[in-house]
mmCIF file of C-alpha atoms and ligand atoms in Angstrom:
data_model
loop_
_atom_site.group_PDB
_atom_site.id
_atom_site.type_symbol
_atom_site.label_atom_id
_atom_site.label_comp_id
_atom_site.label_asym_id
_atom_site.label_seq_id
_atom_site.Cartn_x
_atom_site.Cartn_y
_atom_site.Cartn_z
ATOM 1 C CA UNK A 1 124.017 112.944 114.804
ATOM 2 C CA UNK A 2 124.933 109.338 113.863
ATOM 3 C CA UNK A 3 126.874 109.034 110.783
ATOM 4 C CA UNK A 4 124.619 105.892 109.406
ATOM 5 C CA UNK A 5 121.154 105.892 110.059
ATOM 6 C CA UNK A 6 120.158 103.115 112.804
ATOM 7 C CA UNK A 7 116.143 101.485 112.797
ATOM 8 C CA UNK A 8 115.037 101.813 116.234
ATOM 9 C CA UNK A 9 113.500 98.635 116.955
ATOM 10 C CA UNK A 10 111.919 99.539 120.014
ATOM 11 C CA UNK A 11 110.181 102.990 118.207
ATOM 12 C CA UNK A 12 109.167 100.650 115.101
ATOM 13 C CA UNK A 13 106.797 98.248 117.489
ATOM 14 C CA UNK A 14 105.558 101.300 119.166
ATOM 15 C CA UNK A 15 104.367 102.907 116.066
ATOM 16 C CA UNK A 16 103.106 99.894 114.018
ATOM 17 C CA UNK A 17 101.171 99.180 117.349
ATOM 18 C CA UNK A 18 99.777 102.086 117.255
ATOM 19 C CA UNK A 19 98.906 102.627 113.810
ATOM 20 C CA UNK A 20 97.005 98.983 113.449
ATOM 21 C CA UNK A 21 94.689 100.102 116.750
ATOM 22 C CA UNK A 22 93.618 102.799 114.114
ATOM 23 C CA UNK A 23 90.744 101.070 112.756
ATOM 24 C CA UNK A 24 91.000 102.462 108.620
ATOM 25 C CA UNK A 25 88.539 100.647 106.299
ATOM 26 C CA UNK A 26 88.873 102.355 102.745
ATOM 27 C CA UNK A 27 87.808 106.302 102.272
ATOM 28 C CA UNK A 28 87.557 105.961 106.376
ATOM 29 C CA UNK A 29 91.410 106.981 106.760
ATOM 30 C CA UNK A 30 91.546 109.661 109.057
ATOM 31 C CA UNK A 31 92.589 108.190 112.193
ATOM 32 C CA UNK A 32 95.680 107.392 110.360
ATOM 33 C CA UNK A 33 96.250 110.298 108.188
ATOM 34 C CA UNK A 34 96.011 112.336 111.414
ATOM 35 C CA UNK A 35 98.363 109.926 112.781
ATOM 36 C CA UNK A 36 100.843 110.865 109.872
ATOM 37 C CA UNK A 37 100.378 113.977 109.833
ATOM 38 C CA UNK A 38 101.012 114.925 113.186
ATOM 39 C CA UNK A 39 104.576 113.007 112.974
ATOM 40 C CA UNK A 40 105.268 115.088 110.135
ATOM 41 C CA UNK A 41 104.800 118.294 112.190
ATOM 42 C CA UNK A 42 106.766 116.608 115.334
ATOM 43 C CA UNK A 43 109.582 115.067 112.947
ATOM 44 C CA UNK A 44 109.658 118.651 111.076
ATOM 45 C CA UNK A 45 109.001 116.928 107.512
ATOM 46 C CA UNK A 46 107.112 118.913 104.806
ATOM 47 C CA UNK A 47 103.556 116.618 105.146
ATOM 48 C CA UNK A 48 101.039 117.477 102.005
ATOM 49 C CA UNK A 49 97.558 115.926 102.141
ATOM 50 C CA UNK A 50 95.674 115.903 98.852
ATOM 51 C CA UNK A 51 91.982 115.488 98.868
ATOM 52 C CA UNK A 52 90.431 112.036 97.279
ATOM 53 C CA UNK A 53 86.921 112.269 97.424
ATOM 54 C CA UNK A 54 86.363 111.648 101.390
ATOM 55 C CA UNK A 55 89.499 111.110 102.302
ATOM 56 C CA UNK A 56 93.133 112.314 101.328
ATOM 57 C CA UNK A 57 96.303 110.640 100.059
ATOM 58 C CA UNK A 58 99.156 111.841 102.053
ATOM 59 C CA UNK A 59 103.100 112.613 100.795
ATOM 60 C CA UNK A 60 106.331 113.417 102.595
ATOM 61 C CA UNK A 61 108.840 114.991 100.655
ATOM 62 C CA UNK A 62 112.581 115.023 101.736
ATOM 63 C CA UNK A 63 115.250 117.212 99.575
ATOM 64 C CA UNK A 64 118.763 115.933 98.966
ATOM 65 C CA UNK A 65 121.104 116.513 97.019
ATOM 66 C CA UNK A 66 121.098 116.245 93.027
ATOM 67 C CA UNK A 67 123.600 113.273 92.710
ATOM 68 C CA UNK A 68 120.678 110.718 93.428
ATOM 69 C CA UNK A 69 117.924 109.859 91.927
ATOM 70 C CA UNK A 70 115.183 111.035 92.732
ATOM 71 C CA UNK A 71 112.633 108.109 94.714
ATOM 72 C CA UNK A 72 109.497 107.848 95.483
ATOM 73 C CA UNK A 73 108.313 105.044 98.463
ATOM 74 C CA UNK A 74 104.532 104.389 98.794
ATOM 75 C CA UNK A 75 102.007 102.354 100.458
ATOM 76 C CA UNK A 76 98.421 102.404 101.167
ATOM 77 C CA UNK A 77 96.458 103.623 104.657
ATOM 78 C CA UNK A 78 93.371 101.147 104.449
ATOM 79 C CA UNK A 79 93.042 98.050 105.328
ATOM 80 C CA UNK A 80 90.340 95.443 104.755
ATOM 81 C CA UNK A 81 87.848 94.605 107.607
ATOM 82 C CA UNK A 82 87.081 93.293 110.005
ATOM 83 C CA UNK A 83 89.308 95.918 111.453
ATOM 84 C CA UNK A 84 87.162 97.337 114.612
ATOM 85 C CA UNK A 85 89.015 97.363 117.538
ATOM 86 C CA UNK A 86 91.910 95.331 116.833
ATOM 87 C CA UNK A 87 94.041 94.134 119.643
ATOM 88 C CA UNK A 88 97.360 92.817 118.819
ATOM 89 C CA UNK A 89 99.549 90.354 120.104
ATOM 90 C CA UNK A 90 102.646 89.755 121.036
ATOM 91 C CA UNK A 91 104.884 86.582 120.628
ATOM 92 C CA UNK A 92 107.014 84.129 119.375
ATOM 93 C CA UNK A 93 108.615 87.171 117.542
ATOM 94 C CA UNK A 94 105.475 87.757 115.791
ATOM 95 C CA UNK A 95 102.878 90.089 116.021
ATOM 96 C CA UNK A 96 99.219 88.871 115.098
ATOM 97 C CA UNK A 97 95.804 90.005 115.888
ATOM 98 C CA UNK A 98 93.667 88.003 118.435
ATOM 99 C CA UNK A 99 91.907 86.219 116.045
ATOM 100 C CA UNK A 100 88.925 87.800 115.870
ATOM 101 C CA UNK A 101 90.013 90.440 113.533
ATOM 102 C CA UNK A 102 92.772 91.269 111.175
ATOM 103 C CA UNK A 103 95.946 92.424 111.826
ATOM 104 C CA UNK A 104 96.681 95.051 109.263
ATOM 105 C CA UNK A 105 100.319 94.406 108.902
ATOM 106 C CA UNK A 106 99.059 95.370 104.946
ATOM 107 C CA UNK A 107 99.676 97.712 104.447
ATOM 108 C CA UNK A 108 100.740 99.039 107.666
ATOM 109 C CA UNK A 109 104.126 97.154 108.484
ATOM 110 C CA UNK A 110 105.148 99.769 105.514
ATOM 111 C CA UNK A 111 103.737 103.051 106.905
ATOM 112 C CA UNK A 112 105.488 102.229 109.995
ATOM 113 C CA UNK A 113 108.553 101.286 108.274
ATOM 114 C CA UNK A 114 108.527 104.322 106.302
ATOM 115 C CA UNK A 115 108.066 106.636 109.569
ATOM 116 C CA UNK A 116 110.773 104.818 111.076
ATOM 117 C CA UNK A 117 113.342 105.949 108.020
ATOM 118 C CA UNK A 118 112.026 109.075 108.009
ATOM 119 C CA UNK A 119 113.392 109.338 111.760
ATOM 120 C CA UNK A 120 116.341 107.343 110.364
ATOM 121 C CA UNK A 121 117.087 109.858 107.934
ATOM 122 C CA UNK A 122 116.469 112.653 110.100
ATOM 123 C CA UNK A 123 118.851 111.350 112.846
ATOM 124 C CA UNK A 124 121.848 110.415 110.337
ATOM 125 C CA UNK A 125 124.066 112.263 108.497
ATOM 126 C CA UNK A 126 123.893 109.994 105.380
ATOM 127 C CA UNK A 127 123.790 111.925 102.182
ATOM 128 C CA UNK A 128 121.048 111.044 99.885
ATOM 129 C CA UNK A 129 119.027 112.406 96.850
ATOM 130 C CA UNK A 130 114.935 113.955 96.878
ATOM 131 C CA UNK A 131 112.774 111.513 98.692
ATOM 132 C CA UNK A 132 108.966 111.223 98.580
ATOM 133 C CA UNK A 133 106.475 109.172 100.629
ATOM 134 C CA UNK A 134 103.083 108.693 99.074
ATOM 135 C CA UNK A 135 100.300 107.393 101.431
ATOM 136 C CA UNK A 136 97.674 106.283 99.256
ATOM 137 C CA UNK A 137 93.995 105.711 100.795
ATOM 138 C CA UNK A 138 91.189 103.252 99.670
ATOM 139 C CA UNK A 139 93.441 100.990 97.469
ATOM 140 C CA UNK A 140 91.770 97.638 98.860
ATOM 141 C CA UNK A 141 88.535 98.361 97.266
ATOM 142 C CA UNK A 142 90.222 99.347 93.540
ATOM 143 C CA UNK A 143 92.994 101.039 93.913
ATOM 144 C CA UNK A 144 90.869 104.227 94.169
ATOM 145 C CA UNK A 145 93.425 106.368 96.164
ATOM 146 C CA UNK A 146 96.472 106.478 93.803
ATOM 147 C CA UNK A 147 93.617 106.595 90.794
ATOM 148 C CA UNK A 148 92.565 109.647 92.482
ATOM 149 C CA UNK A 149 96.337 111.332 93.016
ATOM 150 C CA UNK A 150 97.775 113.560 90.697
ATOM 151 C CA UNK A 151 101.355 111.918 89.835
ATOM 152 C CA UNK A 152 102.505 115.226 89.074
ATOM 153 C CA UNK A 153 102.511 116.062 92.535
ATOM 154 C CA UNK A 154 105.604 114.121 92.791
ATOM 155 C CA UNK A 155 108.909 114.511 91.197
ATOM 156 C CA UNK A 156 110.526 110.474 91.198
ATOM 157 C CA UNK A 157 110.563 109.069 88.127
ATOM 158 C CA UNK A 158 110.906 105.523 90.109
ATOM 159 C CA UNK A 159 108.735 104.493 92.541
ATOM 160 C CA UNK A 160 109.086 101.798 95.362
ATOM 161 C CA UNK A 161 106.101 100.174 96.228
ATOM 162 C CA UNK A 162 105.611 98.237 99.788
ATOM 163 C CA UNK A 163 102.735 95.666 99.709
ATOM 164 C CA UNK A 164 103.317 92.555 98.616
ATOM 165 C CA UNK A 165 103.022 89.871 101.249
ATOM 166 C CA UNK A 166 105.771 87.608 102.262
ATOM 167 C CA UNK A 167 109.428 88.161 103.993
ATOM 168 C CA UNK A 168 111.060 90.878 102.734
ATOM 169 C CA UNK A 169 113.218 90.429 100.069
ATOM 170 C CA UNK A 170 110.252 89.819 97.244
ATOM 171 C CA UNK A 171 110.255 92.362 94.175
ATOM 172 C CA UNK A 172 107.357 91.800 91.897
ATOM 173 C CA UNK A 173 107.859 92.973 88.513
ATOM 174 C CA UNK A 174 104.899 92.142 86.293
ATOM 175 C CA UNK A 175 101.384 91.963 87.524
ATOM 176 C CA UNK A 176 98.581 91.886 85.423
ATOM 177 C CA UNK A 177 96.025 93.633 82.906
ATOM 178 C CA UNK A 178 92.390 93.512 84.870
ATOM 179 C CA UNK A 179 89.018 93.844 83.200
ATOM 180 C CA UNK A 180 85.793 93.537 85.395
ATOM 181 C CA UNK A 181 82.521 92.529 82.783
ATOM 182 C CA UNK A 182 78.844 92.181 83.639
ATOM 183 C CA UNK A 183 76.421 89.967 81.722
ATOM 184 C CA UNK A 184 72.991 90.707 81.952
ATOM 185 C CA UNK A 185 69.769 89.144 80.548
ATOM 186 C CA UNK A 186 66.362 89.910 79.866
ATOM 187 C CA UNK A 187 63.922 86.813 79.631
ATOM 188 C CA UNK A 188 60.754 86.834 80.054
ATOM 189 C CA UNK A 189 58.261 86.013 82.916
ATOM 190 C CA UNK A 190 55.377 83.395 83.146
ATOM 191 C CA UNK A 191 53.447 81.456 85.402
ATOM 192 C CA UNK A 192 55.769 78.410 85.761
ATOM 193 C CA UNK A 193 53.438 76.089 86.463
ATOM 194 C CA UNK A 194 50.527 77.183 83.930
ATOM 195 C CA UNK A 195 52.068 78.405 80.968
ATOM 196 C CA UNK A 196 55.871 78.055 81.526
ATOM 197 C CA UNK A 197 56.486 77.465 77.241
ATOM 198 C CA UNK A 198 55.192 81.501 77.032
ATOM 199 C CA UNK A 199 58.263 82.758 79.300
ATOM 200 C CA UNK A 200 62.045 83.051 78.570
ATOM 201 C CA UNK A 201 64.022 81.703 81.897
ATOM 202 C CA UNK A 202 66.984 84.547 82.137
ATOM 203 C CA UNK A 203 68.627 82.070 84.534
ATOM 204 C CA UNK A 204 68.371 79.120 81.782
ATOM 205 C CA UNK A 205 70.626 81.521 79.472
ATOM 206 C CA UNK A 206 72.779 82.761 82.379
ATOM 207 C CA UNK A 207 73.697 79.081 82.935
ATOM 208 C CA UNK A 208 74.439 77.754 79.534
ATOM 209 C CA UNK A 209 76.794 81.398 79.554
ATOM 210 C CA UNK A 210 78.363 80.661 82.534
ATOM 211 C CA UNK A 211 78.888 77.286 81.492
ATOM 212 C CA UNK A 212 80.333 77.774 78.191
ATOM 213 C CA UNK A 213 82.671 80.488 78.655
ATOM 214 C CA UNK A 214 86.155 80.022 79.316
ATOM 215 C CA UNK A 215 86.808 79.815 83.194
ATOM 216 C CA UNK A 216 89.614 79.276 85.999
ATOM 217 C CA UNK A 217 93.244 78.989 85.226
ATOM 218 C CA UNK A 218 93.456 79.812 81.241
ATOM 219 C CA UNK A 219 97.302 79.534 81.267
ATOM 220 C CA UNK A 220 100.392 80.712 83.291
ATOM 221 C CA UNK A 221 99.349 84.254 83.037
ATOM 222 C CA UNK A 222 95.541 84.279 82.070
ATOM 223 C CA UNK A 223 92.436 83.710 84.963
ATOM 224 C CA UNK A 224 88.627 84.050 84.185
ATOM 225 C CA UNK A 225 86.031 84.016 86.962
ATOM 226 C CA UNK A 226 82.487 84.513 87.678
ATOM 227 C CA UNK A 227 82.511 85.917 91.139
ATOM 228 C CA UNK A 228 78.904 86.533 91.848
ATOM 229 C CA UNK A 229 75.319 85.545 90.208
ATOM 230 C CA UNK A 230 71.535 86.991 91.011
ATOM 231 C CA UNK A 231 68.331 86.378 89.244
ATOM 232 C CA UNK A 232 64.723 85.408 89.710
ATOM 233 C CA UNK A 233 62.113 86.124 92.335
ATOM 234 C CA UNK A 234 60.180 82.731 93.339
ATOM 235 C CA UNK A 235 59.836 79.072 92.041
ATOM 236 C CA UNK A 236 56.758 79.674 90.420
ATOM 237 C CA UNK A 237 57.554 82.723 88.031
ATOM 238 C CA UNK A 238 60.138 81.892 85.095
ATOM 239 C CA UNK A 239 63.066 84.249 85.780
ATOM 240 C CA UNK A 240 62.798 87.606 83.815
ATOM 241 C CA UNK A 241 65.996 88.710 84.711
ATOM 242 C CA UNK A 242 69.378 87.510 85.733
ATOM 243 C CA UNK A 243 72.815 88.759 85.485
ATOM 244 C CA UNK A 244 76.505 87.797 87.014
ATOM 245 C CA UNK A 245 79.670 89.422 87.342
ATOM 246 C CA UNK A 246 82.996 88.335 86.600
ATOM 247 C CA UNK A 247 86.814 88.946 85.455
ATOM 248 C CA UNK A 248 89.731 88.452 83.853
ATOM 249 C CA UNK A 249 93.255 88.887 84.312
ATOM 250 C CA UNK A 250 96.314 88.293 82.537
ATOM 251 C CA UNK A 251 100.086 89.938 81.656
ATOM 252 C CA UNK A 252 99.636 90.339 78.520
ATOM 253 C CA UNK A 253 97.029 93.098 77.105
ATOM 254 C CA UNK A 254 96.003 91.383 74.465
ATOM 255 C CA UNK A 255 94.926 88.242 75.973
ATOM 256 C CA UNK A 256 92.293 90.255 78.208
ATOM 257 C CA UNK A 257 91.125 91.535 75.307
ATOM 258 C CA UNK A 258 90.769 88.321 73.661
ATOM 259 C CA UNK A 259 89.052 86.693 76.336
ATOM 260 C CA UNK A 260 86.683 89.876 76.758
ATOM 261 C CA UNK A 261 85.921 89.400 73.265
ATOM 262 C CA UNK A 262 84.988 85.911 73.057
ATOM 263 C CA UNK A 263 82.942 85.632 76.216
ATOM 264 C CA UNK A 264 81.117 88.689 74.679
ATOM 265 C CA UNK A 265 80.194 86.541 71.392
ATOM 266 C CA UNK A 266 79.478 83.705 73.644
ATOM 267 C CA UNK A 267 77.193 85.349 75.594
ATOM 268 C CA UNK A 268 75.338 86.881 72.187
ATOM 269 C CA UNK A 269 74.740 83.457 70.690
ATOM 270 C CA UNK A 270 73.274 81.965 73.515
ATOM 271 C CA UNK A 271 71.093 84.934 74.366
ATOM 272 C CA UNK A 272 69.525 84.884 70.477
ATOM 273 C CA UNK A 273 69.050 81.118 70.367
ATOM 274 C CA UNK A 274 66.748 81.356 73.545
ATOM 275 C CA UNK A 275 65.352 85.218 72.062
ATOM 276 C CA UNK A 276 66.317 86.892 75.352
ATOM 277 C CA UNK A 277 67.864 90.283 75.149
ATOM 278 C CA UNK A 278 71.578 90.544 77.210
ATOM 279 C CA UNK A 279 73.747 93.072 77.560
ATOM 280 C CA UNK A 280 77.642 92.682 78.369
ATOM 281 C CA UNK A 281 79.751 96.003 79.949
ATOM 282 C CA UNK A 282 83.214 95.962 80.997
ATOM 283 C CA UNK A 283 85.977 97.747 82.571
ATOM 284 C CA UNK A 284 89.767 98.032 82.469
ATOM 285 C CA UNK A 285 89.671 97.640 86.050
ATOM 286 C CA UNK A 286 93.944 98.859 85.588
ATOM 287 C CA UNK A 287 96.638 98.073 82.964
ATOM 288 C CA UNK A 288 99.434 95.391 83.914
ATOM 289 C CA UNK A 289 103.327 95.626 84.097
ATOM 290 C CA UNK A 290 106.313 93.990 83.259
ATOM 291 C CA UNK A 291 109.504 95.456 84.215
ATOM 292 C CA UNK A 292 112.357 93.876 82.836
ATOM 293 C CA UNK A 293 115.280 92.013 85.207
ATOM 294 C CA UNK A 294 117.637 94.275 84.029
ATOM 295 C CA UNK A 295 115.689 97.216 84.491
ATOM 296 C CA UNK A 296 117.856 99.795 86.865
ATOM 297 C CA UNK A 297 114.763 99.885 89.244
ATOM 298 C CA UNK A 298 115.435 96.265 89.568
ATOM 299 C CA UNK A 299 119.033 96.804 89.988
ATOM 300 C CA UNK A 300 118.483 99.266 93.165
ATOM 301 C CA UNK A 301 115.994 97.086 94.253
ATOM 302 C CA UNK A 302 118.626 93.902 94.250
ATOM 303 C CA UNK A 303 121.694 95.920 95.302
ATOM 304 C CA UNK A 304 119.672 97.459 98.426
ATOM 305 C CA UNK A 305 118.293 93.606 99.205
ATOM 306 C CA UNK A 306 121.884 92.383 99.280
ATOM 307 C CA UNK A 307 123.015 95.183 101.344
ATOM 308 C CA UNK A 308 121.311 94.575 104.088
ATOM 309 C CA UNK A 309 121.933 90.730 104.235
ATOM 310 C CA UNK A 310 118.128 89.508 102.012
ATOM 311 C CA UNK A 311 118.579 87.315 99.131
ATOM 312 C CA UNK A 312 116.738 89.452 96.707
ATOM 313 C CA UNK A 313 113.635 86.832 94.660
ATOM 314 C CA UNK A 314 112.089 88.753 92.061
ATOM 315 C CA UNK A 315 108.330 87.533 91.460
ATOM 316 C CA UNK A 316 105.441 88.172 89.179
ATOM 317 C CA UNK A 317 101.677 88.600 90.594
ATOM 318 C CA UNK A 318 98.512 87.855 90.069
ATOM 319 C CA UNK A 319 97.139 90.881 91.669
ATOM 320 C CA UNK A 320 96.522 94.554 91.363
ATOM 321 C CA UNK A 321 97.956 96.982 93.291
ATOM 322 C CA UNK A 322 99.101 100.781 93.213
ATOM 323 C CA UNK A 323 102.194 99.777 91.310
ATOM 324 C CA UNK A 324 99.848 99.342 88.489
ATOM 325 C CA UNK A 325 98.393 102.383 88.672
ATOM 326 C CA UNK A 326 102.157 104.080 89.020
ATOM 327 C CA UNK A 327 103.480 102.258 85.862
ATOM 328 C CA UNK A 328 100.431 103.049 83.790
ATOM 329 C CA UNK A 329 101.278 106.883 84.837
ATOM 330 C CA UNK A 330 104.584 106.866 83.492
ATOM 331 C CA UNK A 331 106.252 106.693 87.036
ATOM 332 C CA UNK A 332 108.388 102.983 86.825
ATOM 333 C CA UNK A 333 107.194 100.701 89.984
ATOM 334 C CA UNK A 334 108.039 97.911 91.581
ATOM 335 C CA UNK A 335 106.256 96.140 94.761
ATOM 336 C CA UNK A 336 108.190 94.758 97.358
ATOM 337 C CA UNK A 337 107.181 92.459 100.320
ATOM 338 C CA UNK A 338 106.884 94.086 103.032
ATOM 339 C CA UNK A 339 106.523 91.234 105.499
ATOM 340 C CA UNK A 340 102.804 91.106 105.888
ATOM 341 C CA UNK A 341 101.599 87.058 106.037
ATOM 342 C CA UNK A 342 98.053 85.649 105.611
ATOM 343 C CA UNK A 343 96.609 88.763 104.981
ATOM 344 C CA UNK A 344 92.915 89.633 104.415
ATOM 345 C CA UNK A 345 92.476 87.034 106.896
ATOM 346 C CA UNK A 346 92.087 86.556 110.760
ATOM 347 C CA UNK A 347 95.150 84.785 111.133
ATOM 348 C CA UNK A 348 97.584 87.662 109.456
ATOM 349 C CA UNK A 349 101.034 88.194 111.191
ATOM 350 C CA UNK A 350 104.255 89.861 110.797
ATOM 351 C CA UNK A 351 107.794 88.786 112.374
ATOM 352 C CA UNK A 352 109.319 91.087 113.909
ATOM 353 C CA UNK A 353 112.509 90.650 111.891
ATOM 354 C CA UNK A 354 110.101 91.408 108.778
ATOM 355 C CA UNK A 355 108.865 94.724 110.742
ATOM 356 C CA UNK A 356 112.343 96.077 111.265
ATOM 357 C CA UNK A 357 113.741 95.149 107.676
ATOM 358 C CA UNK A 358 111.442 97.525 105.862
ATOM 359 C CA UNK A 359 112.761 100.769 106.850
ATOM 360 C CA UNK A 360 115.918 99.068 106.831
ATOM 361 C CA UNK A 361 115.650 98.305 103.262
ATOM 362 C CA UNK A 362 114.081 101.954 102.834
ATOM 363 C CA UNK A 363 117.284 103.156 103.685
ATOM 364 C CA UNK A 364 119.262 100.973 101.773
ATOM 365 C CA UNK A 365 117.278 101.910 98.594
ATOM 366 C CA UNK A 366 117.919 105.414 99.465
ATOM 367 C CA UNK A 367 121.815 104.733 99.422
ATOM 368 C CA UNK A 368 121.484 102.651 96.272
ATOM 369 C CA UNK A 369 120.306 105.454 94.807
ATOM 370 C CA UNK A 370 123.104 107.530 93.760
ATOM 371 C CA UNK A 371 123.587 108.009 90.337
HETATM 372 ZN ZN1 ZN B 401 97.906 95.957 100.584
#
């Protein structure tokens, strides 16, 4: 038994190799949750899976000892696509895909970092407190995994989340409020070329909407955008029907809110001058956080950077991600980088010193821990 717990560099590659040749788009997780599982019965860990629709979110619990607090590291199992047979590669101390698909370095650079601590742990003598790995699944489609998981299932009252992009040493601590909206409207058809004065064009309205909403970059912490549109059938019919979706995001609660609001009243003005009938729906896609800088999460976060040699560069986000979902639940989260570049792109990468830093920060969280 080694008295501190060393990464094994050579192990790491091995099993972030072989866990991004597991093709996992979201809810199609299994070639990876076997994957897990199976090290959990080889490494003798206690492995639960936890059903989540068609697939499972996985955890790893480790007991310590009482004079630590209790820690919870998680990271999602899916990745986006294209992900079919990817083949990676090998140099300039990176690792990147081929090109012709994605690597999945996100969010697999941290299941592999987390196995790797797990054998860390398991191989050391280094005292530390209860320790729980959540593997969430389908979080790249909505965060649908950790929405689906039970947070009582898990005792941490902190939780350390790996996926933000970058070299490791990034801690995000505020990331915002989402609502998704759909406007639709209801014209009404006519022949466009014989009696185009009788019809109501629903893409006419749709426009002068889209147009006169707020859009883009509202202010440091506020975006609005239309992400798709659909309407009409052919040139010669005036369009009965047309809707579009789109969202907004911000830190602060009640600027969504306020946004949602006025592009609803927007929408409703226009729609009655041209006498079409709309309707607007949204969502609270997930709640934002802030956590403050001198939070004790934050604290363990910096003091665990530091210790392993990382200036520590605390961040805020414009994107979702299961640390949302974990600080709406009561469970305080941060997201770390985890060394994934480019991703949800062709061109992703890791370097390798990125690869073996996350269990080594793992482990130094785990230290930084004690109470
Ligand atoms: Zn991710």
């Amino acid at each position: 038994m080694k008295k501190t717990p060393h990464v094994n560099e050579e192990r790491l590659i091995k099993t972030f190799i072989d866990l991004v040749k597991i093709s996992s788009p979201s809810w199609e997780e299994k070639g990876v949750i076997d994957y897990i599982v199976n090290f959990g019965k080889s490494a003798g860990v206690e492995c639960i899976t936890y059903p989540c629709n068609n697939s499972y979110n996985v955890c790893i619990k480790i007991l310590g000892e009482d004079n630590y607090v209790p820690i919870l590291f998680s990271c999602h199992m899916d990745t986006v696509t294209p992900c079919e047979n990817i083949q990676p590669v090998i140099k300039q101390n990176k690792i990147a895909s081929d090109g012709s698909t994605i690597l999945g370095a996100d969010d697999k650079s941290a299941v592999a970092g987390f196995l790797e601590a797990i054998l860390c742990l398991k191989e050391s003598t280094i005292p530390h407190g209860n320790i729980e790995f959540l593997f969430s699944c389908a979080e790249e489609t909505g965060l649908y995994g950790i929405k689906g998981f039970d947070v009582k299932q898990v005792q941490a009252k902190y939780a350390f989340v790996f996926d933000s992009d970058g070299p490791v040493g990034g801690v995000v601590v505020a990331a915002p409020f989402h609502i998704s909206m759909k406007i639709y409207v209801k014209g009404k058809a006519a022949h466009a070329g014989m009696e185009p004065e009788k019809g109501i064009s629903a893409i006419r309205v749709i426009s002068e909407i889209i147009t006169n909403i707020p859009h883009g970059r509202i202010d440091d912490e506020t975006t609005v955008n239309v992400g798709t549109i659909k309407g009409g059938r052919a040139t010669n019919i005036v369009a009965e029907e047309a809707e579009c979706t789109l969202e907004t995001r911000s830190r602060k609660k009640n600027k969504v809110f306020t946004i949602k609001k006025e592009i609803t009243s927007i929408a409703k003005t226009i729609a009655l001058r041209y006498k079409a009938k709309i309707s607007v729906t949204s969502n609270m896609d997930y709640e934002g956080y802030s956590i403050n800088e001198n939070d004790s999460i934050v604290s363990i976060a910096i003091q665990a950077l530091q210790s392993i040699g990382k200036k520590p560069l605390l961040a805020v986000s414009g994107g979702g991600s299961d640390t949302n979902i974990l600080n709406a639940r009561g469970i305080k989260a941060v997201n770390l980088s985890s060394g994934m570049r480019q991703v949800h792109t062709t061109k992703e990468y890791i370097a390798m010193q990125d690869l073996f830093d996350v269990p080594s920060l793992v482990l130094s969280i785990v230290q930084a821990a004690k109470k």
